[in-house]
mmCIF file of C-alpha atoms and ligand atoms in Angstrom:
data_model
loop_
_atom_site.group_PDB
_atom_site.id
_atom_site.type_symbol
_atom_site.label_atom_id
_atom_site.label_comp_id
_atom_site.label_asym_id
_atom_site.label_seq_id
_atom_site.Cartn_x
_atom_site.Cartn_y
_atom_site.Cartn_z
ATOM 1 C CA MET A 1 -79.160 53.334 -65.566
ATOM 2 C CA GLN A 2 -82.563 51.859 -65.053
ATOM 3 C CA PRO A 3 -83.951 48.263 -64.617
ATOM 4 C CA ARG A 4 -86.160 46.848 -67.358
ATOM 5 C CA ASP A 5 -89.661 48.354 -67.656
ATOM 6 C CA LEU A 6 -91.326 47.231 -64.457
ATOM 7 C CA SER A 7 -94.539 49.194 -64.779
ATOM 8 C CA ASP A 8 -96.574 45.983 -65.140
ATOM 9 C CA LEU A 9 -95.368 44.672 -61.792
ATOM 10 C CA SER A 10 -96.929 45.899 -58.596
ATOM 11 C CA PRO A 11 -95.598 45.614 -55.116
ATOM 12 C CA TYR A 12 -97.167 42.963 -52.701
ATOM 13 C CA VAL A 13 -99.338 44.587 -50.077
ATOM 14 C CA PRO A 14 -98.862 42.771 -46.862
ATOM 15 C CA GLY A 15 -101.031 43.061 -43.719
ATOM 16 C CA ARG A 16 -99.406 45.673 -41.395
ATOM 17 C CA GLY A 17 -96.969 44.414 -38.806
ATOM 18 C CA ALA A 18 -97.306 44.991 -35.113
ATOM 19 C CA GLU A 19 -93.886 46.639 -34.863
ATOM 20 C CA GLU A 20 -94.565 49.096 -37.667
ATOM 21 C CA VAL A 21 -97.941 50.095 -36.342
ATOM 22 C CA ALA A 22 -96.566 50.401 -32.818
ATOM 23 C CA ARG A 23 -93.874 52.757 -34.106
ATOM 24 C CA ASP A 24 -96.459 54.900 -35.863
ATOM 25 C CA LEU A 25 -98.771 55.113 -32.930
ATOM 26 C CA GLY A 26 -95.972 55.365 -30.256
ATOM 27 C CA MET A 27 -97.310 52.241 -28.660
ATOM 28 C CA ASP A 28 -95.753 49.009 -27.217
ATOM 29 C CA PRO A 29 -96.081 46.255 -29.879
ATOM 30 C CA ASP A 30 -97.178 43.892 -27.014
ATOM 31 C CA ASP A 31 -100.244 46.049 -26.471
ATOM 32 C CA LEU A 32 -101.490 45.462 -30.012
ATOM 33 C CA THR A 33 -103.557 42.533 -31.199
ATOM 34 C CA LYS A 34 -102.442 41.666 -34.674
ATOM 35 C CA LEU A 35 -105.198 39.976 -36.611
ATOM 36 C CA SER A 36 -104.134 41.054 -40.094
ATOM 37 C CA SER A 37 -101.832 38.272 -41.556
ATOM 38 C CA ASN A 38 -103.395 35.037 -40.547
ATOM 39 C CA GLU A 39 -100.446 33.964 -38.320
ATOM 40 C CA ASN A 40 -100.715 31.471 -35.542
ATOM 41 C CA PRO A 41 -101.612 33.448 -32.422
ATOM 42 C CA HIS A 42 -99.955 30.766 -30.289
ATOM 43 C CA GLY A 43 -96.687 31.317 -32.335
ATOM 44 C CA PRO A 44 -94.346 28.454 -33.166
ATOM 45 C CA SER A 45 -94.285 25.005 -31.494
ATOM 46 C CA PRO A 46 -91.952 24.984 -28.547
ATOM 47 C CA ALA A 47 -90.164 22.085 -30.198
ATOM 48 C CA ALA A 48 -89.478 24.280 -33.171
ATOM 49 C CA VAL A 49 -88.096 27.011 -30.970
ATOM 50 C CA ASP A 50 -85.767 24.458 -29.316
ATOM 51 C CA ALA A 51 -84.713 23.364 -32.742
ATOM 52 C CA ILE A 52 -83.933 26.852 -33.797
ATOM 53 C CA ARG A 53 -81.812 27.334 -30.647
ATOM 54 C CA GLU A 54 -79.946 24.077 -31.274
ATOM 55 C CA THR A 55 -79.318 24.939 -34.885
ATOM 56 C CA ALA A 56 -78.001 28.434 -34.206
ATOM 57 C CA PRO A 57 -74.370 27.382 -33.729
ATOM 58 C CA ARG A 58 -74.424 25.386 -36.857
ATOM 59 C CA VAL A 59 -75.584 28.000 -39.445
ATOM 60 C CA GLY A 60 -72.176 28.435 -40.774
ATOM 61 C CA VAL A 61 -72.837 25.519 -43.150
ATOM 62 C CA TYR A 62 -75.037 25.224 -46.169
ATOM 63 C CA PRO A 63 -78.425 23.441 -45.553
ATOM 64 C CA LYS A 64 -77.902 20.237 -47.399
ATOM 65 C CA ALA A 65 -78.742 17.380 -45.136
ATOM 66 C CA SER A 66 -81.547 19.348 -43.424
ATOM 67 C CA HIS A 67 -83.210 19.890 -46.823
ATOM 68 C CA THR A 68 -83.060 16.219 -47.528
ATOM 69 C CA ASP A 69 -84.330 15.300 -44.094
ATOM 70 C CA LEU A 70 -87.305 17.800 -44.338
ATOM 71 C CA GLY A 71 -88.205 16.424 -47.928
ATOM 72 C CA GLU A 72 -88.112 12.846 -46.691
ATOM 73 C CA LYS A 73 -90.113 13.602 -43.649
ATOM 74 C CA LEU A 74 -92.784 15.293 -45.685
ATOM 75 C CA ALA A 75 -92.779 12.514 -48.195
ATOM 76 C CA ALA A 76 -93.414 9.955 -45.417
ATOM 77 C CA HIS A 77 -96.111 12.228 -44.019
ATOM 78 C CA TRP A 78 -97.911 12.364 -47.364
ATOM 79 C CA ASP A 79 -97.060 8.954 -48.549
ATOM 80 C CA CYS A 80 -95.381 10.107 -51.697
ATOM 81 C CA ALA A 81 -91.758 9.905 -53.055
ATOM 82 C CA PRO A 82 -89.279 12.325 -51.705
ATOM 83 C CA GLU A 83 -88.570 13.726 -55.170
ATOM 84 C CA GLN A 84 -92.268 14.916 -55.329
ATOM 85 C CA VAL A 85 -91.651 17.345 -52.478
ATOM 86 C CA TRP A 86 -90.242 20.619 -53.520
ATOM 87 C CA VAL A 87 -89.025 22.333 -50.409
ATOM 88 C CA THR A 88 -89.141 26.129 -51.049
ATOM 89 C CA PRO A 89 -88.796 29.507 -49.340
ATOM 90 C CA GLY A 90 -92.411 29.819 -48.202
ATOM 91 C CA ALA A 91 -95.268 28.575 -50.463
ATOM 92 C CA ASP A 92 -94.532 31.860 -52.360
ATOM 93 C CA GLY A 93 -91.293 30.114 -53.370
ATOM 94 C CA ALA A 94 -93.162 27.195 -54.627
ATOM 95 C CA ILE A 95 -95.291 29.485 -56.805
ATOM 96 C CA ASP A 96 -92.047 30.895 -58.280
ATOM 97 C CA TYR A 97 -90.579 27.499 -58.983
ATOM 98 C CA LEU A 98 -93.683 26.402 -60.715
ATOM 99 C CA SER A 99 -93.722 29.629 -62.810
ATOM 100 C CA ARG A 100 -90.109 28.953 -63.727
ATOM 101 C CA ALA A 101 -90.829 25.363 -64.577
ATOM 102 C CA PHE A 102 -93.993 26.028 -66.687
ATOM 103 C CA LEU A 103 -94.167 29.462 -68.192
ATOM 104 C CA GLU A 104 -92.715 30.390 -71.523
ATOM 105 C CA PRO A 105 -92.642 34.192 -72.203
ATOM 106 C CA GLY A 106 -96.315 35.230 -72.935
ATOM 107 C CA ASP A 107 -97.938 32.247 -71.388
ATOM 108 C CA ARG A 108 -101.077 32.932 -69.513
ATOM 109 C CA ILE A 109 -102.142 31.907 -66.029
ATOM 110 C CA LEU A 110 -105.678 32.008 -64.757
ATOM 111 C CA ALA A 111 -106.160 33.143 -61.042
ATOM 112 C CA PRO A 112 -108.941 33.994 -58.780
ATOM 113 C CA ASP A 113 -110.211 37.581 -58.222
ATOM 114 C CA PRO A 114 -110.397 38.436 -55.464
ATOM 115 C CA GLY A 115 -107.390 36.330 -54.529
ATOM 116 C CA PHE A 116 -103.841 35.907 -53.358
ATOM 117 C CA SER A 117 -101.795 38.480 -55.315
ATOM 118 C CA TYR A 118 -98.629 36.490 -55.557
ATOM 119 C CA TYR A 119 -99.913 34.140 -58.243
ATOM 120 C CA GLN A 120 -100.163 37.144 -60.581
ATOM 121 C CA MET A 121 -96.954 38.686 -59.428
ATOM 122 C CA SER A 122 -94.959 35.597 -59.949
ATOM 123 C CA ALA A 123 -96.409 35.097 -63.414
ATOM 124 C CA ARG A 124 -95.445 38.570 -64.438
ATOM 125 C CA TYR A 125 -91.942 38.135 -62.998
ATOM 126 C CA HIS A 126 -91.573 35.144 -65.215
ATOM 127 C CA HIS A 127 -92.722 37.016 -68.316
ATOM 128 C CA GLY A 128 -96.199 35.434 -68.289
ATOM 129 C CA THR A 129 -99.543 37.171 -68.492
ATOM 130 C CA VAL A 130 -102.600 37.015 -66.313
ATOM 131 C CA THR A 131 -106.283 36.431 -66.701
ATOM 132 C CA THR A 132 -108.723 36.103 -63.785
ATOM 133 C CA TYR A 133 -111.807 34.310 -62.904
ATOM 134 C CA PRO A 134 -114.310 36.242 -60.666
ATOM 135 C CA LEU A 135 -115.505 35.020 -57.381
ATOM 136 C CA SER A 136 -118.702 36.800 -56.606
ATOM 137 C CA LYS A 137 -120.114 38.205 -53.409
ATOM 138 C CA ALA A 138 -123.617 37.752 -54.838
ATOM 139 C CA ASP A 139 -123.285 33.920 -54.473
ATOM 140 C CA ASP A 140 -121.097 34.043 -51.321
ATOM 141 C CA PHE A 141 -117.840 33.607 -53.280
ATOM 142 C CA ALA A 142 -118.864 30.018 -54.093
ATOM 143 C CA GLN A 143 -116.076 27.927 -55.613
ATOM 144 C CA THR A 144 -117.349 25.346 -58.029
ATOM 145 C CA PRO A 145 -115.840 23.837 -61.168
ATOM 146 C CA ASP A 146 -117.811 26.260 -63.260
ATOM 147 C CA THR A 147 -116.483 29.233 -61.311
ATOM 148 C CA VAL A 148 -113.187 28.368 -62.996
ATOM 149 C CA LEU A 149 -114.260 26.705 -66.220
ATOM 150 C CA ASP A 150 -116.506 29.622 -67.299
ATOM 151 C CA ALA A 151 -113.363 31.701 -67.533
ATOM 152 C CA TYR A 152 -110.865 29.121 -68.588
ATOM 153 C CA ASP A 153 -109.435 29.423 -71.954
ATOM 154 C CA GLY A 154 -106.527 27.009 -72.191
ATOM 155 C CA GLU A 155 -104.203 28.928 -69.803
ATOM 156 C CA ARG A 156 -100.933 27.252 -69.048
ATOM 157 C CA MET A 157 -101.452 27.411 -65.209
ATOM 158 C CA VAL A 158 -104.778 27.539 -63.205
ATOM 159 C CA TYR A 159 -104.682 28.547 -59.523
ATOM 160 C CA VAL A 160 -107.317 27.518 -57.060
ATOM 161 C CA THR A 161 -107.096 28.332 -53.361
ATOM 162 C CA THR A 162 -108.870 26.157 -50.879
ATOM 163 C CA PRO A 163 -109.726 27.371 -48.290
ATOM 164 C CA HIS A 164 -109.634 30.629 -50.198
ATOM 165 C CA ASN A 165 -107.899 33.841 -48.899
ATOM 166 C CA PRO A 166 -109.618 36.100 -48.143
ATOM 167 C CA THR A 167 -113.107 34.649 -48.482
ATOM 168 C CA GLY A 168 -112.678 31.373 -46.574
ATOM 169 C CA ALA A 169 -114.681 29.477 -49.221
ATOM 170 C CA GLU A 170 -113.622 25.988 -50.291
ATOM 171 C CA PHE A 171 -113.584 23.730 -53.338
ATOM 172 C CA SER A 172 -114.925 20.270 -52.714
ATOM 173 C CA ARG A 173 -112.632 17.366 -53.500
ATOM 174 C CA ASP A 174 -114.919 16.349 -56.381
ATOM 175 C CA ALA A 175 -114.623 19.901 -57.683
ATOM 176 C CA ILE A 176 -110.838 19.592 -57.834
ATOM 177 C CA ARG A 177 -111.133 16.248 -59.563
ATOM 178 C CA THR A 178 -113.594 17.688 -62.130
ATOM 179 C CA LEU A 179 -111.174 20.597 -62.819
ATOM 180 C CA ALA A 180 -108.171 18.318 -63.159
ATOM 181 C CA GLU A 181 -110.180 16.229 -65.705
ATOM 182 C CA SER A 182 -111.645 19.266 -67.537
ATOM 183 C CA VAL A 183 -108.669 21.356 -68.331
ATOM 184 C CA ASP A 184 -106.504 20.761 -71.447
ATOM 185 C CA ASP A 185 -103.467 18.389 -71.213
ATOM 186 C CA HIS A 186 -100.951 21.255 -71.101
ATOM 187 C CA THR A 187 -102.607 23.031 -68.231
ATOM 188 C CA LEU A 188 -101.270 22.759 -64.682
ATOM 189 C CA LEU A 189 -103.868 23.002 -61.945
ATOM 190 C CA VAL A 190 -102.235 24.519 -58.791
ATOM 191 C CA VAL A 191 -104.177 23.790 -55.652
ATOM 192 C CA ASP A 192 -103.098 26.254 -52.840
ATOM 193 C CA GLU A 193 -103.647 24.646 -49.523
ATOM 194 C CA ALA A 194 -102.004 27.305 -47.343
ATOM 195 C CA TYR A 195 -104.857 26.950 -44.847
ATOM 196 C CA ALA A 196 -105.831 23.301 -45.263
ATOM 197 C CA GLU A 197 -104.977 22.444 -41.721
ATOM 198 C CA TYR A 198 -107.945 24.381 -40.535
ATOM 199 C CA THR A 199 -110.574 22.505 -42.470
ATOM 200 C CA ASP A 200 -112.072 19.036 -42.436
ATOM 201 C CA THR A 201 -111.927 18.753 -46.257
ATOM 202 C CA PRO A 202 -109.105 16.220 -47.059
ATOM 203 C CA SER A 203 -105.959 17.414 -48.985
ATOM 204 C CA THR A 204 -105.694 17.037 -52.726
ATOM 205 C CA ILE A 205 -102.196 15.489 -52.344
ATOM 206 C CA ASP A 206 -103.307 11.946 -52.787
ATOM 207 C CA LEU A 207 -104.838 12.790 -56.138
ATOM 208 C CA LEU A 208 -101.315 13.226 -57.481
ATOM 209 C CA ASP A 209 -101.315 9.429 -57.820
ATOM 210 C CA THR A 210 -104.063 9.796 -60.443
ATOM 211 C CA TYR A 211 -103.427 13.094 -62.077
ATOM 212 C CA ASP A 212 -100.068 14.317 -63.607
ATOM 213 C CA ASN A 213 -101.424 17.931 -64.115
ATOM 214 C CA VAL A 214 -101.919 18.826 -60.477
ATOM 215 C CA ALA A 215 -99.551 20.534 -57.981
ATOM 216 C CA VAL A 216 -100.328 21.251 -54.356
ATOM 217 C CA LEU A 217 -98.894 24.154 -52.214
ATOM 218 C CA ARG A 218 -98.407 23.941 -48.516
ATOM 219 C CA THR A 219 -96.764 26.118 -45.975
ATOM 220 C CA PHE A 220 -95.291 26.221 -42.476
ATOM 221 C CA SER A 221 -96.232 29.938 -42.138
ATOM 222 C CA LYS A 222 -99.780 29.567 -41.127
ATOM 223 C CA ALA A 223 -100.919 26.658 -38.784
ATOM 224 C CA TYR A 224 -97.180 25.857 -37.932
ATOM 225 C CA GLY A 225 -96.443 29.352 -36.766
ATOM 226 C CA LEU A 226 -93.175 29.635 -38.721
ATOM 227 C CA ALA A 227 -93.976 32.646 -40.998
ATOM 228 C CA GLY A 228 -90.838 34.405 -40.000
ATOM 229 C CA LEU A 229 -88.571 31.444 -41.210
ATOM 230 C CA ARG A 230 -90.033 31.219 -44.764
ATOM 231 C CA VAL A 231 -90.535 27.502 -45.324
ATOM 232 C CA GLY A 232 -93.158 26.027 -47.655
ATOM 233 C CA TYR A 233 -93.303 23.273 -50.239
ATOM 234 C CA GLY A 234 -95.027 22.076 -53.316
ATOM 235 C CA VAL A 235 -96.048 18.483 -53.856
ATOM 236 C CA VAL A 236 -95.858 17.528 -57.631
ATOM 237 C CA PRO A 237 -96.565 14.537 -59.745
ATOM 238 C CA GLU A 238 -93.760 12.025 -59.960
ATOM 239 C CA ALA A 239 -93.611 12.292 -63.721
ATOM 240 C CA TRP A 240 -92.021 15.690 -63.690
ATOM 241 C CA ALA A 241 -90.723 15.944 -60.113
ATOM 242 C CA ASP A 242 -87.117 16.087 -61.344
ATOM 243 C CA ALA A 243 -87.710 19.648 -62.801
ATOM 244 C CA TYR A 244 -86.987 20.922 -59.257
ATOM 245 C CA ALA A 245 -83.220 20.426 -59.672
ATOM 246 C CA ARG A 246 -83.374 22.582 -62.829
ATOM 247 C CA VAL A 247 -85.356 25.478 -61.398
ATOM 248 C CA ASN A 248 -84.671 25.700 -57.712
ATOM 249 C CA THR A 249 -82.420 28.388 -56.149
ATOM 250 C CA PRO A 250 -79.715 26.536 -54.508
ATOM 251 C CA PHE A 251 -80.374 25.677 -50.857
ATOM 252 C CA ALA A 252 -83.941 27.075 -51.240
ATOM 253 C CA ALA A 253 -84.949 26.967 -47.499
ATOM 254 C CA SER A 254 -82.533 27.740 -44.656
ATOM 255 C CA GLU A 255 -80.885 25.418 -42.208
ATOM 256 C CA VAL A 256 -82.817 26.964 -39.285
ATOM 257 C CA GLY A 257 -86.036 26.887 -41.308
ATOM 258 C CA CYS A 258 -85.723 23.219 -42.252
ATOM 259 C CA ARG A 259 -84.773 22.035 -38.740
ATOM 260 C CA ALA A 260 -87.620 24.023 -37.141
ATOM 261 C CA ALA A 261 -90.123 22.640 -39.717
ATOM 262 C CA ILE A 262 -88.952 19.080 -39.002
ATOM 263 C CA ALA A 263 -89.473 19.676 -35.308
ATOM 264 C CA ALA A 264 -92.841 21.339 -35.867
ATOM 265 C CA LEU A 265 -94.107 18.355 -37.950
ATOM 266 C CA ASP A 266 -93.577 16.158 -34.903
ATOM 267 C CA ASP A 267 -95.537 18.396 -32.507
ATOM 268 C CA ASP A 268 -99.043 17.204 -33.007
ATOM 269 C CA ASP A 269 -100.237 18.730 -29.757
ATOM 270 C CA HIS A 270 -99.315 22.306 -30.925
ATOM 271 C CA LEU A 271 -101.046 21.869 -34.276
ATOM 272 C CA GLU A 272 -104.155 20.377 -32.639
ATOM 273 C CA LYS A 273 -104.321 23.313 -30.089
ATOM 274 C CA THR A 274 -103.829 25.857 -33.025
ATOM 275 C CA VAL A 275 -106.656 24.355 -35.127
ATOM 276 C CA GLU A 276 -108.920 24.027 -32.111
ATOM 277 C CA THR A 277 -108.309 27.650 -31.264
ATOM 278 C CA ALA A 278 -108.844 28.850 -34.795
ATOM 279 C CA ARG A 279 -112.133 26.867 -35.072
ATOM 280 C CA TRP A 280 -113.417 28.346 -31.833
ATOM 281 C CA ALA A 281 -112.353 31.905 -32.903
ATOM 282 C CA ARG A 282 -113.991 31.798 -36.307
ATOM 283 C CA SER A 283 -117.263 30.777 -34.747
ATOM 284 C CA TYR A 284 -116.980 33.544 -32.228
ATOM 285 C CA LEU A 285 -116.114 36.117 -34.917
ATOM 286 C CA ARG A 286 -119.077 34.925 -37.025
ATOM 287 C CA GLU A 287 -121.458 35.036 -34.023
ATOM 288 C CA ASN A 288 -120.284 38.248 -32.538
ATOM 289 C CA LEU A 289 -119.065 40.641 -35.176
ATOM 290 C CA ASP A 290 -121.792 43.276 -35.973
ATOM 291 C CA ALA A 291 -121.343 42.782 -39.652
ATOM 292 C CA PRO A 292 -122.281 40.257 -42.342
ATOM 293 C CA THR A 293 -119.575 37.542 -42.418
ATOM 294 C CA TRP A 294 -118.919 34.474 -44.664
ATOM 295 C CA GLU A 295 -118.342 30.843 -43.599
ATOM 296 C CA SER A 296 -114.659 30.158 -43.523
ATOM 297 C CA GLY A 297 -112.478 27.034 -43.726
ATOM 298 C CA GLY A 298 -109.448 29.016 -42.773
ATOM 299 C CA ASN A 299 -108.116 30.787 -39.622
ATOM 300 C CA PHE A 300 -109.801 34.066 -40.534
ATOM 301 C CA VAL A 301 -113.175 35.538 -41.315
ATOM 302 C CA LEU A 302 -114.163 38.038 -44.036
ATOM 303 C CA ALA A 303 -116.509 40.688 -42.817
ATOM 304 C CA GLU A 304 -118.397 43.312 -44.769
ATOM 305 C CA VAL A 305 -118.078 46.588 -42.933
ATOM 306 C CA GLY A 306 -118.623 49.409 -45.481
ATOM 307 C CA GLY A 307 -115.562 51.568 -45.664
ATOM 308 C CA ALA A 308 -112.813 48.981 -44.874
ATOM 309 C CA SER A 309 -109.860 51.303 -44.848
ATOM 310 C CA ALA A 310 -111.572 53.720 -42.451
ATOM 311 C CA VAL A 311 -112.545 50.862 -40.228
ATOM 312 C CA ALA A 312 -109.131 49.285 -40.283
ATOM 313 C CA GLU A 313 -107.543 52.597 -39.385
ATOM 314 C CA ALA A 314 -109.868 53.224 -36.547
ATOM 315 C CA THR A 315 -109.444 49.759 -34.975
ATOM 316 C CA GLN A 316 -105.694 50.117 -35.317
ATOM 317 C CA ARG A 317 -105.696 53.289 -33.405
ATOM 318 C CA GLN A 318 -107.272 51.269 -30.601
ATOM 319 C CA GLY A 319 -104.674 48.535 -30.896
ATOM 320 C CA VAL A 320 -106.491 45.993 -33.076
ATOM 321 C CA ILE A 321 -104.802 45.428 -36.468
ATOM 322 C CA VAL A 322 -107.120 43.853 -39.099
ATOM 323 C CA ARG A 323 -106.645 43.463 -42.837
ATOM 324 C CA ASP A 324 -108.266 46.074 -45.068
ATOM 325 C CA CYS A 325 -109.281 44.144 -48.162
ATOM 326 C CA SER A 326 -109.091 47.053 -50.560
ATOM 327 C CA SER A 327 -105.984 45.640 -52.156
ATOM 328 C CA PHE A 328 -107.915 42.391 -52.883
ATOM 329 C CA GLY A 329 -110.517 44.411 -54.673
ATOM 330 C CA LEU A 330 -112.943 44.366 -51.722
ATOM 331 C CA PRO A 331 -112.862 47.913 -50.397
ATOM 332 C CA GLU A 332 -116.005 47.151 -48.286
ATOM 333 C CA CYS A 333 -114.529 44.156 -46.451
ATOM 334 C CA ILE A 334 -112.078 43.548 -43.636
ATOM 335 C CA ARG A 335 -110.414 40.132 -43.004
ATOM 336 C CA VAL A 336 -110.028 39.335 -39.289
ATOM 337 C CA SER A 337 -107.637 36.568 -38.356
ATOM 338 C CA CYS A 338 -108.443 34.196 -35.533
ATOM 339 C CA GLY A 339 -106.853 35.210 -32.277
ATOM 340 C CA THR A 340 -106.678 33.262 -28.955
ATOM 341 C CA ARG A 341 -109.559 32.800 -26.544
ATOM 342 C CA GLU A 342 -107.914 35.596 -24.567
ATOM 343 C CA THR A 343 -107.536 38.193 -27.256
ATOM 344 C CA THR A 344 -110.412 37.608 -29.689
ATOM 345 C CA PRO A 345 -113.321 38.847 -27.533
ATOM 346 C CA ALA A 346 -111.755 42.169 -26.751
ATOM 347 C CA ALA A 347 -110.769 42.555 -30.388
ATOM 348 C CA VAL A 348 -114.383 41.937 -31.467
ATOM 349 C CA ASP A 349 -115.588 44.575 -28.944
ATOM 350 C CA THR A 350 -113.132 47.070 -30.462
ATOM 351 C CA ILE A 351 -114.225 46.331 -33.966
ATOM 352 C CA ASN A 352 -117.927 46.543 -32.971
ATOM 353 C CA ASP A 353 -117.353 49.941 -31.181
ATOM 354 C CA VAL A 354 -115.646 51.242 -34.331
ATOM 355 C CA LEU A 355 -118.478 50.001 -36.564
ATOM 356 C CA ALA A 356 -121.115 51.632 -34.279
ATOM 357 C CA GLU A 357 -119.230 55.008 -34.607
ATOM 358 C CA VAL A 358 -118.542 54.819 -38.291
ATOM 359 C CA VAL A 359 -122.228 53.936 -38.998
ATOM 360 C CA ALA A 360 -123.544 56.576 -36.482
HETATM 361 C C1 PLP B 401 -100.055 33.017 -46.698
HETATM 362 C C2 PLP B 401 -100.360 32.458 -48.013
HETATM 363 C C3 PLP B 401 -99.419 31.680 -48.843
HETATM 364 C C4 PLP B 401 -98.011 31.513 -48.562
HETATM 365 O O1 PLP B 401 -97.357 32.049 -47.580
HETATM 366 P P1 PLP B 401 -95.765 31.693 -47.379
HETATM 367 O O2 PLP B 401 -95.492 32.467 -46.172
HETATM 368 O O3 PLP B 401 -95.042 32.243 -48.636
HETATM 369 O O4 PLP B 401 -95.602 30.261 -47.269
HETATM 370 C C5 PLP B 401 -99.832 31.148 -50.061
HETATM 371 N N1 PLP B 401 -101.116 31.265 -50.366
HETATM 372 C C6 PLP B 401 -102.042 31.832 -49.726
HETATM 373 C C7 PLP B 401 -103.446 31.952 -50.192
HETATM 374 C C8 PLP B 401 -101.700 32.469 -48.542
HETATM 375 O O5 PLP B 401 -102.630 33.179 -47.799
#
C-alpha cells in the first residue's frame, strides 16, 4: 500500500538542534551556542515555567477552559472580540487553519521567495498551488506594495512576512494598507508577524477593524520563548471569525501550552529584556561580522558569506550553530539569531575565524 502521490510535497528543513549536533560531534549540548532557529536565548519567562509546573498534575483533562482563557486574554490585549482570536498549535497551525478555511482544490497562493517554507507546504497539503513573488538581494530585499503586486494575479491567499524571515526586511503600515486595498475582493492578505515584538513598526491587528480581507499571524515561539510548546494564533476579521469552529482540530493547543502562554503574556519584564537583548545583538552582529549584512527588524541577521553550507558546517564544528540559508534559495547566506550579551561576541569571533579561513 502507498499514500497518495506526495511527490509535490517537500519536507520542512528546520535549523539544526543543539542536541542533534552535540550527538553528531560527541559534544555536550551545553557547550554549543545555538543561533539557528531564532529562539529566545533567555528561554521562557520564569512565570511560564511556574505555570507549566502547576499545570503538570492537571494534564489528564482536555484543554477547554484554558483555550477560552487564552483567547479572551489575547482579545483584551489586542482590543478585539474573543472570536477573532484563533488559538492554534504554533503560528504554523494558524497557516493550516487559514488554508483549510480558504482554499478549494487548485486555488493558488502567492508567497515570498525567499521566504518561510510552510506557507507553500500548507497550501500544497490543502490541494492548493503555489506562485511566488521575488525578493531581490539587488535592492536589499525591499518589501513594497509593488514587490507583491507586480507578481499578483488574483491568488486566493497572499502571504507577507514582516519582519521577514530570513532577510529581516519590513513592510510599512502604509504598504500593508495599500496591499489590502489593491488585491481583489476574494483575496485574503495574510500578514505574518512572527517577529513583530522586535520591531517598532506597530502591528497590523488594528487594521482588521477596517479590512475584512486581512488576517494576522502571531506566535509564542519567538519572543515569548515557548517554541517547544507550540502555541500561536491568528487574528481574523469579525465577519468570518466563526469559520474557526468548522476548521480547527479539536483542542488545538495543549493545556500546558495555553497556561504557559497566559503566564508569559503577563510577564512584561521578560519580554522587555528579550527585546532589548535582541536589539543589542543585532547591532553587534551587523557591526562585527566580517561579512555584508542586512538591516533587520527581527531577532536575527542575514549575512552574505559565500558558501553558506561550508561556513555553517565549519562554525558548527566549533560549537556555533547558524542557519545555512540554502533551503531558502540563498546558498551564499547564513542567518544568525541574536544570542545573549554573554554568548554573541564569542560566536561572532568563531564565525569570523571561519570566514577568514574559508576565504584564505
Ligand atoms: C517561526 C516562524 C513562524 C511560526 O512558528 P511557530 O513555531 O509555528 O509558531 C511563522 N512564520 C515565520 C516567518 C517564522 O519564522
